[in-house]
Coordinates of C-alpha atoms in Angstrom, one line a residue:
Chain A
M235 CA 33.4 -106.5 -74.1
S236 CA 36.0 -103.6 -74.6
D237 CA 36.3 -102.6 -71.4
V238 CA 35.6 -106.0 -69.7
R239 CA 38.5 -107.5 -68.0
F240 CA 37.7 -111.2 -67.0
G241 CA 39.9 -112.7 -64.5
M242 CA 39.4 -116.0 -62.6
A243 CA 40.3 -116.3 -58.6
I244 CA 40.3 -119.7 -56.6
D245 CA 39.2 -120.1 -53.1
T246 CA 42.0 -121.9 -51.5
R247 CA 40.3 -122.5 -48.3
T248 CA 37.0 -124.0 -50.1
C249 CA 38.5 -126.2 -52.8
V250 CA 38.7 -130.0 -51.7
G251 CA 40.4 -130.9 -55.0
C252 CA 37.2 -133.1 -56.2
A253 CA 38.5 -132.3 -59.8
A254 CA 35.1 -131.7 -61.1
C255 CA 36.5 -128.8 -62.8
V256 CA 38.7 -130.6 -64.8
I257 CA 35.6 -133.1 -65.8
G258 CA 33.1 -130.3 -66.5
C259 CA 36.1 -128.7 -68.5
K260 CA 36.3 -132.0 -70.6
T261 CA 32.9 -132.2 -70.8
E262 CA 32.1 -128.8 -72.1
N263 CA 35.5 -128.4 -74.7
A264 CA 35.5 -131.9 -75.7
T265 CA 39.4 -132.0 -75.3
A266 CA 41.3 -134.8 -76.6
P267 CA 41.8 -138.0 -75.1
E268 CA 44.3 -137.8 -72.2
F269 CA 44.9 -133.8 -72.6
S270 CA 43.3 -131.6 -70.3
R271 CA 43.1 -127.9 -70.1
D272 CA 42.6 -127.7 -66.1
W273 CA 44.3 -129.5 -63.1
I274 CA 44.3 -130.4 -59.6
Y275 CA 47.7 -129.3 -57.8
T276 CA 47.9 -130.3 -54.3
L277 CA 51.0 -129.5 -52.1
L278 CA 51.2 -131.5 -49.0
E279 CA 53.8 -130.0 -46.4
G280 CA 55.3 -130.7 -43.1
E281 CA 55.6 -134.3 -40.7
Y282 CA 52.2 -136.0 -39.4
P283 CA 50.9 -134.4 -37.1
D284 CA 51.6 -131.0 -38.1
V285 CA 50.7 -131.0 -41.7
R286 CA 49.1 -128.4 -44.2
M287 CA 47.8 -129.0 -47.3
T288 CA 47.3 -126.6 -50.6
I289 CA 45.1 -127.5 -53.1
R290 CA 45.0 -125.3 -56.0
S291 CA 42.2 -125.7 -59.4
E292 CA 44.8 -124.8 -62.1
R293 CA 44.5 -123.3 -65.6
C294 CA 45.6 -120.8 -68.2
N295 CA 46.7 -117.6 -66.7
H296 CA 45.4 -115.6 -69.1
C297 CA 48.5 -113.1 -68.6
E298 CA 48.2 -109.5 -69.4
D299 CA 51.9 -109.9 -71.0
A300 CA 51.9 -113.5 -72.5
P301 CA 55.1 -114.7 -73.3
C302 CA 53.1 -117.0 -75.6
V303 CA 51.5 -114.1 -77.5
T304 CA 54.9 -112.5 -78.0
V305 CA 56.6 -115.7 -79.3
C306 CA 54.2 -116.8 -81.6
P307 CA 55.5 -116.6 -85.1
T308 CA 51.8 -116.4 -87.0
G309 CA 49.9 -114.2 -85.0
S310 CA 47.8 -117.6 -83.9
S311 CA 48.0 -116.8 -79.9
H312 CA 46.3 -113.5 -79.6
Y313 CA 45.1 -111.2 -77.2
G314 CA 41.3 -112.0 -77.4
P315 CA 37.9 -110.7 -76.2
G316 CA 38.1 -109.2 -72.4
G317 CA 41.7 -109.5 -72.2
T318 CA 41.9 -113.1 -72.5
V319 CA 44.4 -115.4 -74.4
Q320 CA 43.1 -116.9 -77.1
V321 CA 44.2 -119.6 -79.7
N322 CA 43.5 -119.7 -83.2
P323 CA 43.9 -123.1 -84.5
D324 CA 43.3 -122.0 -88.6
K325 CA 46.6 -120.0 -88.0
C326 CA 48.9 -122.5 -85.7
S327 CA 51.5 -124.4 -87.6
G328 CA 52.2 -126.3 -84.4
C329 CA 55.8 -125.1 -83.7
K330 CA 55.4 -125.2 -80.2
A331 CA 57.5 -122.0 -79.8
C332 CA 54.5 -120.8 -77.2
I333 CA 54.5 -124.3 -75.1
T334 CA 58.3 -123.9 -74.3
A335 CA 57.7 -120.2 -73.7
C336 CA 54.6 -120.8 -71.1
P337 CA 56.0 -120.8 -67.7
Y338 CA 53.1 -122.3 -66.7
D339 CA 53.5 -125.3 -68.6
A340 CA 49.8 -124.9 -69.5
R341 CA 49.6 -125.2 -73.1
H342 CA 49.6 -128.9 -75.3
I343 CA 49.2 -129.6 -78.7
D344 CA 46.0 -131.1 -79.3
P345 CA 46.8 -134.2 -81.5
R346 CA 43.9 -134.5 -83.2
S347 CA 44.4 -130.7 -85.2
G348 CA 48.2 -130.4 -84.4
A349 CA 47.3 -127.1 -82.8
A350 CA 48.2 -125.4 -79.7
D351 CA 45.9 -125.9 -77.1
K352 CA 44.2 -124.4 -73.6
C353 CA 42.0 -122.8 -71.6
T354 CA 39.8 -119.8 -73.2
F355 CA 37.6 -118.6 -69.9
C356 CA 35.3 -120.8 -72.1
M357 CA 34.9 -117.9 -74.6
H358 CA 32.3 -119.3 -76.5
R359 CA 29.9 -119.6 -73.6
L360 CA 30.5 -115.8 -73.0
E361 CA 29.8 -115.0 -76.4
S362 CA 26.7 -116.7 -76.4
G363 CA 25.4 -114.4 -73.4
I364 CA 26.5 -117.5 -70.5
T365 CA 28.2 -115.3 -68.1
T366 CA 30.1 -118.7 -66.1
T367 CA 32.5 -121.1 -67.1
S368 CA 32.1 -124.7 -67.2
C369 CA 34.3 -125.0 -64.4
Q370 CA 32.9 -122.6 -62.4
E371 CA 29.4 -123.9 -62.8
I372 CA 30.3 -127.3 -62.2
C373 CA 32.3 -126.5 -58.9
P374 CA 30.6 -128.1 -56.0
T375 CA 32.1 -125.9 -53.2
Q376 CA 31.7 -122.9 -55.4
S377 CA 35.2 -122.0 -54.9
I378 CA 36.1 -120.6 -58.3
Y379 CA 35.1 -116.9 -59.0
F380 CA 34.7 -115.4 -62.8
G381 CA 34.3 -112.1 -64.4
D382 CA 35.1 -108.2 -64.9
L383 CA 38.3 -107.6 -62.9
N384 CA 37.3 -103.6 -64.3
D385 CA 34.1 -103.9 -62.4
P386 CA 34.7 -102.8 -58.7
D387 CA 31.3 -104.7 -57.7
S388 CA 31.5 -107.7 -59.8
K389 CA 32.0 -110.9 -57.3
I390 CA 35.9 -111.7 -57.9
S391 CA 36.7 -107.7 -57.6
R392 CA 35.0 -107.6 -53.9
A393 CA 36.9 -111.2 -53.4
L394 CA 40.1 -109.6 -54.5
A395 CA 39.6 -106.5 -52.7
T396 CA 38.9 -108.0 -49.4
R397 CA 41.0 -111.1 -49.0
E398 CA 44.6 -111.8 -49.8
A399 CA 45.5 -113.3 -52.7
Y400 CA 48.4 -114.3 -55.0
V401 CA 49.5 -115.1 -58.2
L402 CA 51.8 -118.0 -59.8
K403 CA 55.4 -117.3 -60.4
P404 CA 55.2 -113.1 -60.2
D405 CA 58.8 -113.1 -61.2
A406 CA 58.1 -114.4 -64.4
G407 CA 56.6 -111.4 -65.2
T408 CA 53.4 -112.4 -66.7
S409 CA 50.7 -110.5 -65.3
P410 CA 48.6 -113.4 -64.6
K411 CA 44.7 -112.5 -64.6
H412 CA 44.4 -116.1 -62.6
F413 CA 44.2 -115.4 -59.0
Y414 CA 44.1 -117.8 -55.7
L415 CA 42.7 -116.4 -52.5
K416 CA 43.9 -117.4 -49.1
Chain B
M782 CA 58.3 -133.2 -46.5
N783 CA 56.7 -131.9 -49.5
E784 CA 54.8 -134.0 -51.4
I785 CA 53.4 -132.2 -54.7
T786 CA 50.4 -134.5 -56.6
S787 CA 48.9 -132.7 -59.9
T788 CA 46.0 -134.2 -62.1
R789 CA 48.1 -132.9 -65.5
H790 CA 49.5 -135.7 -67.4
N791 CA 49.4 -134.0 -70.6
H792 CA 51.9 -136.2 -73.2
L793 CA 55.3 -134.5 -73.9
I794 CA 54.7 -131.5 -71.2
D795 CA 54.5 -134.0 -68.2
P796 CA 56.4 -134.5 -66.2
T797 CA 59.0 -132.9 -68.1
M798 CA 58.5 -131.3 -71.1
H799 CA 60.0 -132.8 -74.4
V800 CA 57.8 -130.9 -77.0
W801 CA 60.9 -130.2 -79.3
G802 CA 62.7 -133.8 -80.7
W803 CA 65.5 -134.5 -82.8
E804 CA 64.7 -132.2 -85.3
I805 CA 65.3 -129.0 -83.4
P806 CA 68.8 -129.4 -82.7
L807 CA 69.5 -131.0 -86.1
Y808 CA 67.8 -128.0 -87.9
L809 CA 69.8 -125.2 -85.2
F810 CA 73.0 -127.4 -86.1
L811 CA 72.6 -127.0 -89.7
G812 CA 71.6 -123.2 -89.3
G813 CA 75.1 -122.7 -88.2
V814 CA 77.0 -124.5 -90.5
V815 CA 75.5 -122.9 -92.9
A816 CA 75.9 -119.3 -91.0
G817 CA 79.4 -120.3 -90.6
V818 CA 80.0 -121.3 -94.4
M819 CA 78.2 -117.8 -95.6
I820 CA 80.2 -115.8 -93.6
L821 CA 83.5 -117.5 -94.2
T822 CA 82.7 -118.2 -98.3
G823 CA 81.7 -114.1 -97.9
I824 CA 84.8 -113.0 -96.2
R825 CA 86.8 -115.2 -98.9
F826 CA 85.4 -113.4 -101.5
L827 CA 86.8 -109.9 -100.1
R828 CA 89.8 -110.9 -99.0
G829 CA 90.8 -113.1 -101.7
Q830 CA 90.3 -110.7 -105.2
G831 CA 92.8 -111.7 -107.7
R832 CA 94.1 -115.2 -105.6
E833 CA 92.4 -118.4 -107.2
P834 CA 90.4 -120.8 -105.0
S835 CA 90.8 -124.4 -105.2
P836 CA 88.1 -126.1 -106.6
A837 CA 86.5 -127.2 -103.6
L838 CA 86.7 -123.6 -102.1
A839 CA 84.9 -122.3 -105.1
L840 CA 82.1 -124.2 -104.8
M841 CA 81.8 -124.2 -101.4
P842 CA 79.1 -121.5 -101.5
W843 CA 76.7 -123.8 -102.6
V844 CA 76.7 -125.6 -99.1
A845 CA 74.3 -122.8 -98.2
P846 CA 71.3 -123.3 -100.3
I847 CA 71.4 -127.0 -99.8
A848 CA 72.4 -127.6 -96.4
I849 CA 69.6 -124.8 -94.8
S850 CA 67.3 -126.8 -97.4
V851 CA 67.4 -130.1 -95.5
G852 CA 67.5 -128.5 -92.0
M853 CA 64.4 -126.7 -93.1
F854 CA 63.1 -129.8 -93.7
F855 CA 63.6 -131.3 -90.7
L856 CA 62.2 -128.0 -89.3
W857 CA 59.3 -128.9 -91.0
L858 CA 59.1 -132.2 -89.8
D859 CA 58.5 -130.7 -86.1
L860 CA 55.4 -129.1 -86.9
E861 CA 52.7 -130.6 -85.6
H862 CA 50.8 -128.8 -88.3
P863 CA 52.8 -128.8 -91.1
F864 CA 50.6 -127.9 -94.0
N865 CA 50.3 -124.2 -92.2
A866 CA 53.8 -123.6 -92.5
W867 CA 52.6 -120.8 -95.1
R868 CA 51.2 -118.8 -92.2
F869 CA 54.6 -117.7 -91.5
Y870 CA 54.8 -115.7 -94.8
L871 CA 51.6 -113.7 -94.2
T872 CA 52.7 -111.5 -91.4
F873 CA 55.8 -110.6 -89.6
K874 CA 55.8 -110.5 -85.5
L875 CA 58.4 -108.2 -84.3
T876 CA 58.3 -109.7 -81.1
S877 CA 58.7 -113.1 -82.2
P878 CA 62.5 -114.3 -83.0
M879 CA 60.8 -117.5 -84.9
S880 CA 59.2 -115.1 -87.2
W881 CA 62.3 -113.2 -87.7
G882 CA 64.1 -116.7 -88.1
A883 CA 61.2 -117.2 -91.1
W884 CA 62.5 -114.4 -92.9
I885 CA 65.9 -114.8 -92.7
L886 CA 65.9 -118.0 -94.0
L887 CA 64.1 -116.3 -97.2
G888 CA 66.8 -114.2 -97.4
V889 CA 69.4 -116.7 -97.0
Y890 CA 68.6 -118.4 -100.4
P891 CA 68.9 -115.5 -103.2
A892 CA 72.0 -114.1 -101.4
S893 CA 73.6 -117.7 -101.1
I894 CA 72.6 -118.9 -104.5
L895 CA 73.5 -115.7 -106.4
L896 CA 77.2 -115.6 -105.0
A897 CA 77.8 -119.3 -105.3
W898 CA 76.5 -119.0 -109.0
V899 CA 79.2 -115.8 -109.8
G900 CA 81.8 -118.1 -108.1
T901 CA 81.3 -121.2 -109.8
P902 CA 83.9 -122.0 -112.8
E903 CA 82.1 -121.7 -116.1
R904 CA 83.5 -125.5 -117.0
H905 CA 80.6 -126.5 -114.0
K906 CA 78.0 -124.4 -115.3
A907 CA 77.2 -127.0 -118.2
R908 CA 73.3 -127.2 -119.0
I909 CA 72.3 -124.6 -116.4
G910 CA 74.7 -122.2 -117.7
R911 CA 73.2 -122.5 -121.0
W912 CA 69.4 -122.2 -119.6
V913 CA 70.3 -119.0 -117.8
A914 CA 71.9 -117.6 -121.3
R915 CA 68.9 -118.3 -122.8
I916 CA 66.2 -116.4 -120.3
A917 CA 66.4 -113.2 -120.6
L918 CA 65.1 -112.4 -116.9
L919 CA 68.1 -115.0 -115.5
R920 CA 70.7 -113.2 -118.0
R921 CA 69.9 -109.9 -116.4
I922 CA 70.1 -111.3 -112.4
E923 CA 73.3 -112.9 -113.5
G924 CA 75.1 -109.4 -114.9
W925 CA 73.5 -108.0 -112.1
A926 CA 75.2 -110.2 -109.7
K927 CA 78.5 -110.3 -111.6
N928 CA 78.6 -106.8 -111.3
N929 CA 77.9 -106.4 -107.7
T930 CA 80.0 -109.6 -105.9
V931 CA 81.2 -107.0 -103.3
F932 CA 77.8 -106.3 -102.1
L933 CA 76.7 -110.0 -102.5
A934 CA 79.9 -111.3 -100.8
R935 CA 78.7 -108.4 -97.8
L936 CA 75.0 -109.7 -97.9
N937 CA 76.3 -113.0 -97.5
I938 CA 78.4 -112.0 -94.2
V939 CA 75.5 -109.8 -93.0
M940 CA 72.4 -112.8 -93.5
G941 CA 75.0 -115.6 -92.1
A942 CA 75.3 -113.3 -88.7
A943 CA 71.9 -112.8 -89.1
L944 CA 70.7 -116.9 -89.2
G945 CA 73.8 -117.9 -86.4
I946 CA 72.3 -115.1 -83.9
Y947 CA 68.9 -115.6 -84.3
T948 CA 69.1 -119.6 -83.9
G949 CA 70.5 -118.5 -80.4
V950 CA 68.1 -115.8 -79.4
L951 CA 65.2 -118.2 -80.4
L952 CA 66.0 -120.0 -77.1
G953 CA 67.7 -117.1 -75.5
T954 CA 64.6 -115.4 -75.4
M955 CA 62.2 -117.6 -73.6
A956 CA 62.0 -116.7 -69.9
A957 CA 60.2 -120.0 -68.9
R958 CA 63.2 -121.9 -69.5
P959 CA 66.0 -120.5 -67.3
L960 CA 68.9 -122.3 -69.1
W961 CA 68.2 -120.7 -72.6
N962 CA 67.1 -117.5 -71.1
S963 CA 70.7 -115.6 -71.7
A964 CA 71.6 -112.9 -74.3
L965 CA 74.7 -114.9 -74.8
L966 CA 72.9 -117.4 -76.5
G967 CA 73.1 -115.3 -79.8
P968 CA 76.7 -114.4 -79.8
L969 CA 77.5 -118.3 -78.6
F970 CA 75.5 -120.1 -81.5
L971 CA 77.0 -117.2 -84.1
V972 CA 80.6 -118.4 -83.3
S973 CA 80.0 -122.1 -82.5
G974 CA 77.9 -122.1 -86.2
L975 CA 81.1 -120.6 -87.5
S976 CA 83.5 -123.0 -85.9
T977 CA 81.3 -125.8 -87.4
G978 CA 81.4 -123.9 -90.2
A979 CA 85.1 -124.2 -90.9
A980 CA 85.1 -127.6 -89.7
F981 CA 82.3 -128.8 -92.3
M982 CA 84.8 -126.9 -95.1
L983 CA 87.9 -128.7 -93.8
L984 CA 86.2 -132.0 -94.9
F985 CA 86.5 -131.1 -98.6
G986 CA 89.8 -131.0 -100.7
L987 CA 91.1 -127.4 -100.4
S988 CA 94.2 -126.1 -101.1
D989 CA 97.2 -126.7 -98.3
D990 CA 96.8 -122.7 -97.6
E991 CA 93.2 -122.6 -97.4
R992 CA 93.5 -125.4 -95.0
R993 CA 95.8 -123.7 -92.8
S994 CA 93.8 -120.6 -92.6
L995 CA 90.8 -121.9 -91.9
S996 CA 92.2 -124.1 -89.0
R997 CA 93.9 -121.0 -87.5
A998 CA 90.5 -119.1 -87.8
D999 CA 88.7 -122.4 -85.9
M1000 CA 91.1 -122.5 -83.3
G1001 CA 90.2 -118.3 -82.4
L1002 CA 86.8 -119.3 -82.8
I1003 CA 86.7 -122.3 -80.1
A1004 CA 88.6 -119.9 -77.8
I1005 CA 85.8 -117.7 -78.1
E1006 CA 83.0 -120.1 -77.7
L1007 CA 84.7 -121.4 -74.4
G1008 CA 84.7 -118.1 -73.4
L1009 CA 81.3 -117.2 -73.5
L1010 CA 80.1 -120.5 -72.4
G1011 CA 82.0 -119.6 -69.5
L1012 CA 80.4 -116.1 -69.3
W1013 CA 77.0 -117.7 -70.1
M1014 CA 77.6 -120.1 -66.8
M1015 CA 78.4 -117.6 -64.9
G1016 CA 75.4 -115.6 -65.7
L1017 CA 73.3 -118.3 -64.5
A1018 CA 75.1 -119.1 -61.2
T1019 CA 75.3 -115.7 -60.0
G1020 CA 71.1 -115.1 -61.4
G1021 CA 68.1 -115.8 -59.4
S1022 CA 67.1 -119.0 -57.8
A1023 CA 65.4 -120.4 -61.4
A1024 CA 68.7 -119.5 -63.1
Q1025 CA 70.7 -121.4 -60.6
G1026 CA 68.5 -124.6 -60.7
A1027 CA 68.8 -124.6 -64.4
L1028 CA 72.5 -124.4 -64.2
A1029 CA 72.4 -127.4 -61.8
V1030 CA 71.3 -129.9 -64.7
I1031 CA 74.9 -129.4 -66.1
L1032 CA 76.4 -129.0 -63.3
G1033 CA 75.8 -132.3 -61.0
G1034 CA 72.0 -132.8 -63.1
P1035 CA 71.3 -135.5 -65.6
Y1036 CA 73.0 -133.6 -68.4
T1037 CA 76.5 -133.1 -66.8
A1038 CA 77.9 -136.2 -68.2
A1039 CA 77.1 -135.4 -71.8
F1040 CA 77.8 -131.8 -71.7
W1041 CA 80.9 -131.7 -70.1
T1042 CA 82.2 -134.9 -72.3
L1043 CA 81.1 -134.3 -75.5
V1044 CA 80.5 -130.6 -75.7
V1045 CA 83.5 -129.4 -73.4
A1046 CA 86.2 -132.1 -73.6
L1047 CA 85.3 -133.7 -77.0
G1048 CA 84.0 -131.2 -78.9
L1049 CA 85.9 -128.3 -78.1
L1050 CA 89.1 -128.7 -76.0
A1051 CA 90.0 -132.1 -77.7
P1052 CA 90.0 -130.4 -81.1
L1053 CA 91.9 -127.0 -79.9
A1054 CA 94.5 -128.9 -78.7
G1055 CA 94.9 -130.9 -82.1
E1056 CA 94.3 -128.0 -84.1
W1057 CA 97.2 -126.3 -82.1
L1058 CA 99.5 -129.4 -82.3
E1059 CA 99.5 -129.5 -86.2
Y1060 CA 100.1 -125.8 -86.0
K1061 CA 102.6 -126.0 -84.1
H1062 CA 104.3 -129.2 -85.9
G1063 CA 103.7 -127.2 -89.1
A1064 CA 101.2 -130.4 -90.3
L1065 CA 98.9 -130.0 -92.2
P1066 CA 95.2 -129.5 -90.6
G1067 CA 93.4 -133.1 -91.0
R1068 CA 90.1 -134.0 -90.7
G1069 CA 89.8 -135.6 -87.5
T1070 CA 89.6 -132.1 -85.4
A1071 CA 86.9 -130.8 -88.0
V1072 CA 84.8 -134.3 -87.5
L1073 CA 85.1 -133.3 -83.6
V1074 CA 84.3 -129.4 -83.9
L1075 CA 81.3 -130.7 -85.5
L1076 CA 80.1 -133.6 -83.4
G1077 CA 81.1 -130.7 -80.4
G1078 CA 78.7 -128.5 -81.9
F1079 CA 75.9 -130.5 -82.5
A1080 CA 76.2 -132.3 -78.9
L1081 CA 75.6 -128.5 -78.0
R1082 CA 72.6 -127.9 -79.5
W1083 CA 71.2 -131.3 -78.8
I1084 CA 71.8 -131.0 -75.1
L1085 CA 70.8 -127.4 -75.0
V1086 CA 67.2 -128.1 -76.4
F1087 CA 66.8 -131.1 -74.4
A1088 CA 68.4 -129.6 -71.0
G1089 CA 66.6 -126.2 -71.6
Q1090 CA 63.2 -128.2 -71.5
A1091 CA 63.6 -129.5 -68.6
T1092 CA 64.2 -126.6 -66.6
G1093 CA 61.5 -124.2 -65.9
W1094 CA 61.0 -121.6 -62.8
V1095 CA 60.7 -122.9 -59.4
T1096 CA 58.0 -124.8 -58.7
E1097 CA 57.0 -122.2 -55.7
I1098 CA 55.3 -124.2 -53.1
A1099 CA 52.4 -122.4 -51.0
M1100 CA 52.3 -119.0 -51.1
R1101 CA 51.5 -117.5 -48.1

């Protein structure tokens, strides 16, 4: 996976905020009770009848310049295959520096292991040859695009090339690889 | 009207981050006191050659290894996976202030213990002294330390400064928490550490001259600290929206009363006024002002650690 650069994009026009991705992730990754690696963010603006709604499925942004990796004192948080950001729980001391360093608050401590936890882009699936993430697989409106940003013909690259997209908190200087299609 | 709904409710993350509890400010406070004591006792060794220190001052360097051990215990309590703490010492991460800190803490011990041992009057060494005399390696280390007190004193100043600065840099490098994200936090914590270190020393039975010189130094340190606090706030006030939003938590926000009364009024202005009055009227510096300085130094770290976690990048509304 050396030349691969994994990224994700959410189609905010078709996402209805059903939270199937949240349940899909929980089922696939067996995250700790009452903790989740992805979530639905809903913003309602305006006064009736002039209202508009933005819905986003959010998770770790797998930043190119990830502050969590920068501050980690043990090397537990690291850049994994395909430019993803991964945690090695065996090296984690639970110091929580990565949690305070993340501008997206995308991390938490898994109380069962005491280690930092977050979205892995379903690396265990990718490494076993499955090309989708669980949130993408379960999405009933197919609003989650996932694939290789370095491949110009991948579905996500095509979407980002032909549609307007944004990332969260671009001024934080983290260069996220998680996009939102307008 | 803007209405934000999130399905995320991760414990200690939402709605306001609070992953670092009471252990961290307590550690940062003790680290500051130790940094101050190491630097001040180091300077005492360099400048006080030939002058006999009071018995309390002679033993003062022992504060460093003892207090830093207590502080590191609290730090260890904060770890969610404490039995992986040894992982800090299998690597050195250049970009991680916490990694720097872990190694600085390891350097504090030999520097402070050797200086403390050399400065301890023979009558206090008793049984441990006989042990040292019996073991060849310890005898050689003791001999080396006695011949290199100037180097050891300088090393204590350097290690103390590194310790004091790193405790601020640890918070200051977090871009995600705009209240902390200032390079001034390094010098601020160093100066506050020197001030609390001096105050801590004033709690003990020092000689009159020692009390007066420490108190005079503390007045200058408090004045510098007030200046650094002002510059830090100026930086946030003139920064971007995230910095301005962060400053609002101590300028009208939930931490306003605590910050201005405990840190600025009771922790800095009151002891500064007290020390100045003592100085002006030729009175011996008392312990009351010292206690205020210590409480103020603790309040500064307590409030910064908690308030800082409550700040973040302004959640952008829909991007369009």
